CSV table of C-alpha atoms in Angstrom, one decimal:
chain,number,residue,atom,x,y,z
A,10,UNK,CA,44.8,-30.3,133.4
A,11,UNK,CA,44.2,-28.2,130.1
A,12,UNK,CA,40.8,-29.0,128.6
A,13,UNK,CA,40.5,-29.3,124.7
A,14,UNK,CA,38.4,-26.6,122.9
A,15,UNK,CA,36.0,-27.7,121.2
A,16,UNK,CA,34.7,-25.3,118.0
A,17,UNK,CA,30.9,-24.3,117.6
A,18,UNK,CA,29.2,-24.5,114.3
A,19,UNK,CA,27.0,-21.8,113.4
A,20,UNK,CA,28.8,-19.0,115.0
A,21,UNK,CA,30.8,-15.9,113.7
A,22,UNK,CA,34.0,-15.3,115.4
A,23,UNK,CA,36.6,-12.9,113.4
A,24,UNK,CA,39.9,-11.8,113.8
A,25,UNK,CA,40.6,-8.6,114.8
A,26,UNK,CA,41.4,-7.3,111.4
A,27,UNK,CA,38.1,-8.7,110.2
A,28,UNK,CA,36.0,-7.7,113.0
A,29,UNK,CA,37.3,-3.9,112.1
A,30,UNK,CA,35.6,-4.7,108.6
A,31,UNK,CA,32.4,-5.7,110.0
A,32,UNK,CA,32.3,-3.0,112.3
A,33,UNK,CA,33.1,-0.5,109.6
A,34,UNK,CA,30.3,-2.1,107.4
A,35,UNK,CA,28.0,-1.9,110.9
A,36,UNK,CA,29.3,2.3,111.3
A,37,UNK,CA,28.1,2.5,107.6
A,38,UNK,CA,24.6,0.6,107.5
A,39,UNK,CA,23.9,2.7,111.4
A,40,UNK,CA,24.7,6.1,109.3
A,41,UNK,CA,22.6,6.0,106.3
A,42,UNK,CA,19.3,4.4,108.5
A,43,UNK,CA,20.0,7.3,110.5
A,44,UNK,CA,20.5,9.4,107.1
A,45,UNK,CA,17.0,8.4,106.3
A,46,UNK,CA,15.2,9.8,109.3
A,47,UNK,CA,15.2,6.1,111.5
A,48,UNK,CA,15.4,5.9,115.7
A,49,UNK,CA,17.9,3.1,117.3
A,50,UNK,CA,15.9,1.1,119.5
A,51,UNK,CA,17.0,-1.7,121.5
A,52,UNK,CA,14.9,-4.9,122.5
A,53,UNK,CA,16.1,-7.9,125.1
A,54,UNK,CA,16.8,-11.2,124.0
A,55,UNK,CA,14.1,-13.2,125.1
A,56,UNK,CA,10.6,-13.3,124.2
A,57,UNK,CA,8.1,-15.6,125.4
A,58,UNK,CA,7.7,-18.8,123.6
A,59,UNK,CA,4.1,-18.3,123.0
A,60,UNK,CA,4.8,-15.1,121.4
A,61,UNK,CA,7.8,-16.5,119.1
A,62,UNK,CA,5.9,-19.4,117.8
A,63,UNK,CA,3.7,-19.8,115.1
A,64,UNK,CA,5.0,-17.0,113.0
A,65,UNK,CA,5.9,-19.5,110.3
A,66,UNK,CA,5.8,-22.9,108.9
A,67,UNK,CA,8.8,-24.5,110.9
A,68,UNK,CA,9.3,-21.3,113.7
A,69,UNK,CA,8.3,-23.3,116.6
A,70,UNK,CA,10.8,-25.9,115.6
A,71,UNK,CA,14.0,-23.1,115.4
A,72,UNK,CA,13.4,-21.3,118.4
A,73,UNK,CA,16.0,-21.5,121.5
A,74,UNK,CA,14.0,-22.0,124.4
A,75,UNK,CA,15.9,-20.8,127.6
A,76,UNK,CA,15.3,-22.3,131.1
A,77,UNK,CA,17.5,-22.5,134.2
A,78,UNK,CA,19.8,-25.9,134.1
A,79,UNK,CA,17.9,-25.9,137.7
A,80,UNK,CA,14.4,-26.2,136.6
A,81,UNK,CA,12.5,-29.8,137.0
A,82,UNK,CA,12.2,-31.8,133.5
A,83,UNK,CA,8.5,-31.2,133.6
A,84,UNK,CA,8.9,-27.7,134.2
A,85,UNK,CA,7.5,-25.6,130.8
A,86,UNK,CA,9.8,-23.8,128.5
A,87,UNK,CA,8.8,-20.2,129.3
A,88,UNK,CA,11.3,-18.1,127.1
A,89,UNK,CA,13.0,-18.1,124.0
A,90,UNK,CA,15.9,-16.2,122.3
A,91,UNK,CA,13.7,-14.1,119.1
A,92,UNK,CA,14.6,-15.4,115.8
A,93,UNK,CA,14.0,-12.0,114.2
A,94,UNK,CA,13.7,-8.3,114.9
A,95,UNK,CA,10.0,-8.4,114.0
A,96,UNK,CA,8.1,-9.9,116.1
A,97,UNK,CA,10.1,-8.6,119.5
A,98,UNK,CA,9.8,-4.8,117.8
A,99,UNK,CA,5.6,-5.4,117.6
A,100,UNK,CA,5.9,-6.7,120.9
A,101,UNK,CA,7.9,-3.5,122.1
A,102,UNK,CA,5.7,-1.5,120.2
A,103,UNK,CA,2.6,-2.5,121.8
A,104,UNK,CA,3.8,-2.1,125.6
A,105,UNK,CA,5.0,1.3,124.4
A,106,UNK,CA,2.4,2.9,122.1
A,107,UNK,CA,1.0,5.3,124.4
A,108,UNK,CA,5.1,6.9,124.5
A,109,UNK,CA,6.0,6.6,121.1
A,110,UNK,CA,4.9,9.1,117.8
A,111,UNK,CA,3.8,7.7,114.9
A,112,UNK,CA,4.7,6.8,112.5
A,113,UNK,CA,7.4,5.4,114.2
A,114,UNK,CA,10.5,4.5,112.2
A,115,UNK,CA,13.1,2.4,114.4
A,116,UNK,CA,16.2,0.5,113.2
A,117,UNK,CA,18.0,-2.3,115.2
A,118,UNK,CA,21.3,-3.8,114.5
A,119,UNK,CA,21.4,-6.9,117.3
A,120,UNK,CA,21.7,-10.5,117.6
A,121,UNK,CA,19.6,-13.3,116.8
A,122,UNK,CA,18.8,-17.1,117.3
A,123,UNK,CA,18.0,-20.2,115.1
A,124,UNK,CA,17.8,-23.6,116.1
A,125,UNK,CA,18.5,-24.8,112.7
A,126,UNK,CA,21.5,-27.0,111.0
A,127,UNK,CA,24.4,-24.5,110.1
A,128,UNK,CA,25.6,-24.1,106.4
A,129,UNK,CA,26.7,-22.0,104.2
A,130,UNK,CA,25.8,-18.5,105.2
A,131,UNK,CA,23.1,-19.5,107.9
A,132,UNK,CA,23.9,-19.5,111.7
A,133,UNK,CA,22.9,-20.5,114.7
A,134,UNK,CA,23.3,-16.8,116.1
A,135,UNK,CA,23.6,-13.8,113.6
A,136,UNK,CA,23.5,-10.0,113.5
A,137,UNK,CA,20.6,-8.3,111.9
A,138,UNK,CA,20.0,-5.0,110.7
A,139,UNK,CA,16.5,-3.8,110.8
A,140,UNK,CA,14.4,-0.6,109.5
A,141,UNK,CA,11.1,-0.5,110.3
A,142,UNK,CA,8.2,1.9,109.7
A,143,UNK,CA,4.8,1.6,111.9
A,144,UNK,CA,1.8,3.2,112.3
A,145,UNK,CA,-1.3,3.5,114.2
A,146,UNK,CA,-4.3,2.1,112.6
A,147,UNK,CA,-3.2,3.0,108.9
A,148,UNK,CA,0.1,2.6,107.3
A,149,UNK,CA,0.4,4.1,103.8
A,150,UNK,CA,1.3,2.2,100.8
A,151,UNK,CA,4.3,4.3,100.0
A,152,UNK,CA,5.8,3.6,102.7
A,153,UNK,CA,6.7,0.2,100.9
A,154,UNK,CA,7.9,1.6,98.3
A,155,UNK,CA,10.9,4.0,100.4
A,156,UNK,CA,12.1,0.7,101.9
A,157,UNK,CA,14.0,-0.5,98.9
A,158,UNK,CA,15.3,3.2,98.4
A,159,UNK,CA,17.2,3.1,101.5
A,160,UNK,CA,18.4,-0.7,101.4
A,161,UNK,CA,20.1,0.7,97.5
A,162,UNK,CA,21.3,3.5,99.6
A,163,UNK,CA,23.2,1.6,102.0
A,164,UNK,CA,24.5,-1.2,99.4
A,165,UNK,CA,25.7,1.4,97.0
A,166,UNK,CA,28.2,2.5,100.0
A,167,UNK,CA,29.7,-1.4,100.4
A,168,UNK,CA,31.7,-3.1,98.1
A,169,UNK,CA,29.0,-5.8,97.3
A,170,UNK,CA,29.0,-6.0,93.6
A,171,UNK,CA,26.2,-5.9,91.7
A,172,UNK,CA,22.8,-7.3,93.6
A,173,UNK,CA,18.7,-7.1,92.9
A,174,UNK,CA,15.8,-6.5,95.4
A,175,UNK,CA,13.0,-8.8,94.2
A,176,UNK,CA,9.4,-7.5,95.0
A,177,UNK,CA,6.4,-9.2,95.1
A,178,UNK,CA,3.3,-8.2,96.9
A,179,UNK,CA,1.1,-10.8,98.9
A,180,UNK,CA,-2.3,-9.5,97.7
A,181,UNK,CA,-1.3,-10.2,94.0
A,182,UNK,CA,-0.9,-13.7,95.3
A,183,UNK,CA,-3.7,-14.0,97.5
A,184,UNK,CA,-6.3,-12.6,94.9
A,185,UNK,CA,-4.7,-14.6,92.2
A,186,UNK,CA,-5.5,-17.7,94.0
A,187,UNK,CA,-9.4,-16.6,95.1
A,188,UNK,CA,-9.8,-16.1,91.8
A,189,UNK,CA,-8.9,-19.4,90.1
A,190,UNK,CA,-10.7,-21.1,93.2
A,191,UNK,CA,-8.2,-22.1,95.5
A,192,UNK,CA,-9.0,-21.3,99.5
A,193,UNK,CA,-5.3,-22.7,100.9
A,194,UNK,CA,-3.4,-19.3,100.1
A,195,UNK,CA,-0.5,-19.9,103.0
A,196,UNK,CA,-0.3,-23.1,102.2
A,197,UNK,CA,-0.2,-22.2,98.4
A,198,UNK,CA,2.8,-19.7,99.0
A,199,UNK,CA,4.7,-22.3,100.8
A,200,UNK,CA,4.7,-24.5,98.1
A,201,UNK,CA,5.4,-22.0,95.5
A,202,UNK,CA,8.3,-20.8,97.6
A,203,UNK,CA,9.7,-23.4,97.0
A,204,UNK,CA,10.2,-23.1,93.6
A,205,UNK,CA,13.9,-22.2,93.0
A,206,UNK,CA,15.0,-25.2,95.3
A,207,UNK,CA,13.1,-27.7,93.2
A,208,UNK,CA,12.0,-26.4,89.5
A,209,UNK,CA,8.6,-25.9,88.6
A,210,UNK,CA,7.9,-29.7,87.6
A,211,UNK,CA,8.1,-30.7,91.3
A,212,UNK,CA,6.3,-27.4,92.7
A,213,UNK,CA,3.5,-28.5,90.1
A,214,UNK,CA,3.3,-31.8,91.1
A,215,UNK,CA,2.9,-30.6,95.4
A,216,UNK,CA,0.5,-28.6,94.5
A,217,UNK,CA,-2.0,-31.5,92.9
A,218,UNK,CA,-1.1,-33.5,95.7
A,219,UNK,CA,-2.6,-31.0,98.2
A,220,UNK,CA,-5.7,-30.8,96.4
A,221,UNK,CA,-5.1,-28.3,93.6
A,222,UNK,CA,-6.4,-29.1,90.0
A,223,UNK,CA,-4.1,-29.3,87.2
A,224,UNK,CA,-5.6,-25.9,85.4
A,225,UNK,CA,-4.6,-24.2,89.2
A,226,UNK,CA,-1.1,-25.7,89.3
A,227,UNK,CA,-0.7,-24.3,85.8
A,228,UNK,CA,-1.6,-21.1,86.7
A,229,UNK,CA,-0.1,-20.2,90.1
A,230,UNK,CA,2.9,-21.6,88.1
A,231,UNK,CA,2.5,-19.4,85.0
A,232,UNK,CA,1.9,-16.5,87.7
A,233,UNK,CA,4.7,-17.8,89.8
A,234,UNK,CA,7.9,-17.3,86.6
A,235,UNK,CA,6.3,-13.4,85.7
A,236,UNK,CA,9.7,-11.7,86.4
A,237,UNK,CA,10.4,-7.9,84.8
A,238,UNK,CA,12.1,-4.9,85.5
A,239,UNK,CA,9.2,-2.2,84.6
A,240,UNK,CA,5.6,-2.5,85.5
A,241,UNK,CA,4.7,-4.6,82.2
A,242,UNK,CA,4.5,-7.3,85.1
A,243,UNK,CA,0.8,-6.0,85.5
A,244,UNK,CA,0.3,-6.4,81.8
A,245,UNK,CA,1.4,-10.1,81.7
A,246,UNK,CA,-0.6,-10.6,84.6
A,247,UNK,CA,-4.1,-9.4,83.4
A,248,UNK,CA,-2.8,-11.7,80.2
A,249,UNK,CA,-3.8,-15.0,82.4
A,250,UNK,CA,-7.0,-13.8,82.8
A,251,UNK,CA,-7.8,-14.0,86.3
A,252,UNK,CA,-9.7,-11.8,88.8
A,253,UNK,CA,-10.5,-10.0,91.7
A,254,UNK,CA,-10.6,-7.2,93.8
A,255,UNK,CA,-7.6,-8.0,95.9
A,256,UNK,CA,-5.5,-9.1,92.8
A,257,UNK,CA,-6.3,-5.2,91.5
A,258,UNK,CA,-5.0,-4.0,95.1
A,259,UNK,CA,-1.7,-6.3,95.1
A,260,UNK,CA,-1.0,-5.0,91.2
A,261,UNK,CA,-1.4,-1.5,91.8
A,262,UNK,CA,0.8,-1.2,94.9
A,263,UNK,CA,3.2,-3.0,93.5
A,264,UNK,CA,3.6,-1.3,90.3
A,265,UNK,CA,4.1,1.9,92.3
A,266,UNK,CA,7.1,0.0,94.4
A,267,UNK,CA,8.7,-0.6,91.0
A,268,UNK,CA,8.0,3.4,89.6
A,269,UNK,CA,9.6,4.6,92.5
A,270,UNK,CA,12.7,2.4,92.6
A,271,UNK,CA,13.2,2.7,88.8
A,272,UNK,CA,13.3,7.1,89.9
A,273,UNK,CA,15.2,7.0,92.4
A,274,UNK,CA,17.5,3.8,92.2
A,275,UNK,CA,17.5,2.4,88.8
A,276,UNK,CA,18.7,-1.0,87.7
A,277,UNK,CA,18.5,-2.1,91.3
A,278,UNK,CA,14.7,-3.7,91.4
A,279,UNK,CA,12.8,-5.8,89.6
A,280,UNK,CA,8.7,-7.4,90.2
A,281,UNK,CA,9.5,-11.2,90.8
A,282,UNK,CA,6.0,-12.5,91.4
A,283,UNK,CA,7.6,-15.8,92.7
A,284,UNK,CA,8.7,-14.2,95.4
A,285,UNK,CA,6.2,-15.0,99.0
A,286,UNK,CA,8.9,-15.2,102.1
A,287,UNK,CA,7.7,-17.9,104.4
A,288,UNK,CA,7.0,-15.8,107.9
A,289,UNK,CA,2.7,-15.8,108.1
A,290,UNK,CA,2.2,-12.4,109.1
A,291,UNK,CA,3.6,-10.9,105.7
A,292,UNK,CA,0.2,-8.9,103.9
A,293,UNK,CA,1.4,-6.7,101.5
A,294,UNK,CA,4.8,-6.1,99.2
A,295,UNK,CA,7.3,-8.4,100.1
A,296,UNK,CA,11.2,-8.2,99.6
A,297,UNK,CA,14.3,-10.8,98.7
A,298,UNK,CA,17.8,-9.0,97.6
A,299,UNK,CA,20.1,-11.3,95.9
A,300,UNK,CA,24.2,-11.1,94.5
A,301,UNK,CA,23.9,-11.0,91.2
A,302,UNK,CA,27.4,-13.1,91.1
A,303,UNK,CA,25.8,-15.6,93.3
A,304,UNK,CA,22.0,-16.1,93.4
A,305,UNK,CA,21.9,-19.3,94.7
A,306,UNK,CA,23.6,-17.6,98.0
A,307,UNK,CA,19.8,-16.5,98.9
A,308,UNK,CA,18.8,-13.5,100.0
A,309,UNK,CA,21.0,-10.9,101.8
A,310,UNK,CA,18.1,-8.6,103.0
A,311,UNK,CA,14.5,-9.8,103.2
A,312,UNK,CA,11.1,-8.4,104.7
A,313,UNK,CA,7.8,-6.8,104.0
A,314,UNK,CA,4.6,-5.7,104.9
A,315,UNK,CA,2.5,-6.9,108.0
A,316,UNK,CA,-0.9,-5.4,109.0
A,317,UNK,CA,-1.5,-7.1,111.9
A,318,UNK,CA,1.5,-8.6,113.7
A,319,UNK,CA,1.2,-5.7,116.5
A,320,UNK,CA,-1.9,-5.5,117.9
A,321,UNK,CA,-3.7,-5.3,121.4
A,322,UNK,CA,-7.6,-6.1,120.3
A,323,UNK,CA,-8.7,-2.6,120.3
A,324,UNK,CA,-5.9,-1.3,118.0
A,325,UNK,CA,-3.7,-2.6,115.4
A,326,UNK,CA,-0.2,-1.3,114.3
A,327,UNK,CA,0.1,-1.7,110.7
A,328,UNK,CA,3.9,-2.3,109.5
A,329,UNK,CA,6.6,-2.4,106.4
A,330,UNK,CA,10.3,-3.4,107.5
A,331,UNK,CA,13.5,-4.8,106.0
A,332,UNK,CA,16.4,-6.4,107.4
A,333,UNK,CA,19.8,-6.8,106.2
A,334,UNK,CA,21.3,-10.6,107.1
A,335,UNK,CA,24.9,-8.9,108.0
A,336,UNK,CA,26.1,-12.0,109.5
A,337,UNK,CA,25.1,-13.4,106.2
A,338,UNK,CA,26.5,-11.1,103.8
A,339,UNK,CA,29.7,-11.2,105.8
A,340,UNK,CA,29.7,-14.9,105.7
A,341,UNK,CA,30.3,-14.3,102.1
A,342,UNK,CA,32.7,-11.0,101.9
A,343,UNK,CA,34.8,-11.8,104.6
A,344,UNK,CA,34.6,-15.5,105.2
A,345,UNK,CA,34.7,-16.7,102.1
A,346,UNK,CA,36.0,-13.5,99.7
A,347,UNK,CA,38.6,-11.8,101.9
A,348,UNK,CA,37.2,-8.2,102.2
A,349,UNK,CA,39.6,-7.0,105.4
A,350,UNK,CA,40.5,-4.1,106.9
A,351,UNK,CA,43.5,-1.6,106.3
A,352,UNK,CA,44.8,-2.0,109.7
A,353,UNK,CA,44.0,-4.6,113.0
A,354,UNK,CA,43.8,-2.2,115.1
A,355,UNK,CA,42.4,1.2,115.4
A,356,UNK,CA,45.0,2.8,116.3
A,357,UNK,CA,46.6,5.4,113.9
A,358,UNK,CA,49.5,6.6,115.4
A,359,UNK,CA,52.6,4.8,117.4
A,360,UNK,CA,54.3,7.2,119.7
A,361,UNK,CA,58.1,5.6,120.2
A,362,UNK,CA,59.8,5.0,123.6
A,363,UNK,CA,63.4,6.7,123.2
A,364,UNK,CA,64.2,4.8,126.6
A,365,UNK,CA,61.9,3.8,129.7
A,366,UNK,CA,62.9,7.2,131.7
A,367,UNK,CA,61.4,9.0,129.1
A,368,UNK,CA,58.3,6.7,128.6
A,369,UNK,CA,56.5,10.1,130.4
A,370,UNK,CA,57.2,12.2,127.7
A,371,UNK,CA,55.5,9.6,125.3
A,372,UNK,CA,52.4,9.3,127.5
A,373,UNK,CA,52.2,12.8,127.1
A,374,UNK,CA,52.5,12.9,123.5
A,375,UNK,CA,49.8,9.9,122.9
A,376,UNK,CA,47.3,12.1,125.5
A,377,UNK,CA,47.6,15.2,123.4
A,378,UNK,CA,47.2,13.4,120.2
A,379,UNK,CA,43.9,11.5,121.4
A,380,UNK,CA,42.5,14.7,123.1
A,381,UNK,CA,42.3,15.9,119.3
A,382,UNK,CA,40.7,12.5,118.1
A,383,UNK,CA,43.7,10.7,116.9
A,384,UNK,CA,44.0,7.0,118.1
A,385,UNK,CA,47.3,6.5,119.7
A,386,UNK,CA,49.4,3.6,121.5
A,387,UNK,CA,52.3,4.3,122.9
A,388,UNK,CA,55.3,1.1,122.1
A,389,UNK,CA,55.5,-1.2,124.6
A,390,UNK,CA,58.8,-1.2,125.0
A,391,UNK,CA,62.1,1.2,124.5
A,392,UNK,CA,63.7,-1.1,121.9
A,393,UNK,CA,65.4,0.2,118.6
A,394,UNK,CA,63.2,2.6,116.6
A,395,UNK,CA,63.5,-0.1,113.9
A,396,UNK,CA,61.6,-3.2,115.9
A,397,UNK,CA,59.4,-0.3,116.9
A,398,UNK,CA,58.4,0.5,113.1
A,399,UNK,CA,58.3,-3.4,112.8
A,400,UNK,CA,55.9,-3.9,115.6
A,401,UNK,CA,53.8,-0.5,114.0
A,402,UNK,CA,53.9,-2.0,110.5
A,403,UNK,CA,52.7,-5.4,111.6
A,404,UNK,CA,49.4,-4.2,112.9
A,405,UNK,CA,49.2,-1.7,110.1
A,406,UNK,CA,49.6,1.3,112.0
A,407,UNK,CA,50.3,4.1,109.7
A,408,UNK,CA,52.7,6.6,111.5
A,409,UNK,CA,55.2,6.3,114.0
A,410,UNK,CA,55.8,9.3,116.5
A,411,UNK,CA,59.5,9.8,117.7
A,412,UNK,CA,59.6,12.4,120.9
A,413,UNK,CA,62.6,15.1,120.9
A,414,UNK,CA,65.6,13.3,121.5
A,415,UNK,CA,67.0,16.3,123.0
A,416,UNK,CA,69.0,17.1,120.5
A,417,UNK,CA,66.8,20.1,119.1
A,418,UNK,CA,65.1,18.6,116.5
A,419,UNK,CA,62.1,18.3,118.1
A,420,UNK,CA,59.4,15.4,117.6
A,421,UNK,CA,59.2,14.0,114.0
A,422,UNK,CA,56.2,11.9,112.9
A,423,UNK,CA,57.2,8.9,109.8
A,424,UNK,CA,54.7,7.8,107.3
A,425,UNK,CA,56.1,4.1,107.4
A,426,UNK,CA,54.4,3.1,103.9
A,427,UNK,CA,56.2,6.1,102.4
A,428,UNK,CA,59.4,6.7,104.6
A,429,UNK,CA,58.6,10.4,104.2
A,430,UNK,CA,59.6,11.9,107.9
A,431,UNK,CA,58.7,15.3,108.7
A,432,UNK,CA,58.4,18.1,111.8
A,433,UNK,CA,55.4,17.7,113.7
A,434,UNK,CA,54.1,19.5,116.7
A,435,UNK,CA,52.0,17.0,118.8
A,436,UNK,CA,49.3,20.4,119.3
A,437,UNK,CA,48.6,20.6,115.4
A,438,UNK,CA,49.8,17.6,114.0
A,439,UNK,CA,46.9,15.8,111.9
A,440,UNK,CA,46.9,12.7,109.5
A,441,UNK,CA,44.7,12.5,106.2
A,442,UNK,CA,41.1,11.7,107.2
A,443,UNK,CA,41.5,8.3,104.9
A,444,UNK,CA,44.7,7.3,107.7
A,445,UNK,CA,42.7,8.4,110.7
A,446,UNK,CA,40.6,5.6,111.2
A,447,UNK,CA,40.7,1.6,109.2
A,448,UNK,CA,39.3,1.3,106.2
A,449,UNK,CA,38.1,-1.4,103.9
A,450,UNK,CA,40.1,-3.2,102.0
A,451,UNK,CA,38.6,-5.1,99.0
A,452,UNK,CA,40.9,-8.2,97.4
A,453,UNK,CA,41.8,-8.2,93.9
A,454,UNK,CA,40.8,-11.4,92.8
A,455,UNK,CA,42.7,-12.5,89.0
């Protein structure tokens, strides 16, 4: 008896047209973290629970736990699956400090975990791409400001449209707040967080109810809509007439994060001092990237500075990292915009069948073609050469291979988009670079 199947929310499953796009966008983001001098590290699913919690306001509440379907109903929830990079990288750096060089800079492109409700562009599991930059005991402050360099590096290589890295830095926050008297800073940058999902009057009105006075809801509010695209943020700043020493330490680092950006990737990143992310351990500059064509799509690459999220007792591991939501931003190119692939299949060359006795002779062909890098299928079956350019030009396959049909012409190889049909020896024979492997293909929407 045939059981139903039943879909999954919150999971990304593409066809194989579309899975060639998100790999080539994968290929793309791997080459330019490996461009900038970053090491591909790999870390195992689970974490312990202990570990995973607690690194945010609702983390315990999103984390998978993972037990055996064996275990006794009062038998504790040991693991869980890791919700982010960040926390299992801290925990990988710390059981293998004494191996690694620092500063260490690691990317990691893997999947991860939420236990939350599934909408638009959030999932229950999702791929991540990570780039992170570590050190022992001291991390240097421009370290945060190379991070956005190489996120505009990668997006300037996809067809994303125009986007904005949003910077913030937690000290501006932090001293801001000590200095007009309030002690609840986490609590603080929860509420303010919040403020593009509910408008100032309501993020005004939480904060008096948790004990702030109405001059201090003004404030962190006034402090809170500060946006530019230079460093005249500081200015504006200084203009609410608040301080302290760690208000002076957020301002200046930040202000750098913006020079350097406006150098070396113009137009791309502006001082948002709304900005706060909701994961605890974040210290320092902090980072949300947004479509420009969709804001209200939330961020397609988050992260930020934490001092002490690695750390045995004796020595901490200060860090800066960023990670690209790909399951996200695919969620919104492919899923819902249509960016494809050229081709659904990698294959770049279809060697013909003349009939099944001389199917050796095509095998042959394919094996000399792929020794030199080429991806080749030989037909599946010896039926006219016209269903065999049919069944090529169905999966997109660019070129079809006929062998010598013994009547001394020798092998000829058909570009099926053009009809153009030349000569080709099977020992020299090479396609354009742009036809040897899939590429993407963006839609033309009217």
């Amino acid at each position: 008896m045939a059981s139903k199947v039943t879909p999954i929310s919150g999971f990304q499953e593409w066809l194989p047209r579309e899975r060639i796009a998100e790999l080539i966008v994968l290929d793309t983001i791997r080459e330019v973290f490996e461009l900038h001098g970053f090491a591909s590290i790999n870390t195992r699913a689970l974490e312990t629970v202990d570990r995973l919690a607690g690194q945010g306001a609702d983390a315990d509440k999103e984390i998978y736990g993972v037990r055996r379907l064996a275990a006794s109903a009062d038998e504790p929830v040991e693991f869980g699956l890791h919700f982010d990079m960040t926390v299992p990288f801290a925990r990988y750096v710390l059981e293998n400090a004494g191996k690694l060089t620092f500063p260490f800079r690691r990317y990691q492109i893997q999947s991860a975990w939420r236990g939350e409700r599934p909408q638009r562009g959030r999932y229950r599991e999702f791929i991540q791409a990570d780039i992170d930059i570590i050190d022992a005991g001291e991390l240097p402050d421009h370290y945060e400001a190379e991070l956005p360099l190489v996120i505009a590096d990668v997006f300037s290589r996809l067809p994303i449209g125009d986007y904005s890295i949003h910077a913030n830095n937690r000290k501006i926050c932090e001293g801001f707040y000590r200095g007009i008297g309030i002690d609840d800073i986490i609590g603080t940058l929860r509420i303010v967080d919040k403020l593009d999902k509910i408008g100032p009057q309501a993020v005004r009105d939480l904060l008096i109810q948790t004990g702030a006075t109405e001059r201090q809801a003004d404030l962190s509010l006034a402090l809170a809509q500060i946006c530019t695209s230079d460093t005249s943020f500081v200015a504006q700043v200084r203009a609410l007439g608040v301080e302290h020493p760690v208000l002076d330490e957020g301002l200046a680092q930040l202000a750098n994060v913006v020079r350097t950006a406006a150098e070396h990737a113009p137009g791309v990143l502006v001082a948002d001092l709304k900005i706060a992310r909701g994961l605890d351990y974040y210290t320092g500059t902090v980072y949300e990237t947004v479509l420009d064509r969709d804001p209200a799509y939330g961020s397609i690459c988050s992260g930020g500075r934490y001092d002490a999220l690695a750390s045995d007792g004796k020595r901490t591991y200060p860090g800066v990292g960023v990670s690209i939501g790909v399951s996200r931003l695919l969620g919104l190119l492919i899923g819902e915009e249509g960016l494809t692939a050229s081709r659904e299949t990698p294959v770049a060359v279809l060697v013909a069948v003349n009939d099944e006795q001389s199917r050796p002779e095509s095998m042959r062909i394919g094996a000399a073609l792929r020794a030199r890098g080429i991806p080749t299928l030989v037909a599946p079956k010896a039926a006219k050469f016209g269903k065999q350019i049919q069944f090529a030009d169905r999966r997109g396959i660019p070129f079809v291979w006929f062998p010598d049909a013994g009547d001394g012409g020798g092998d000829q190889v058909k570009d099926i988009r053009s009809g153009d049909q030349v000569t080709a020896d099977r020992l020299s024979w090479q396609p354009n670079p742009a036809d040897l492997r899939a590429e993407l293909v963006v839609p033309q929407h009217n």
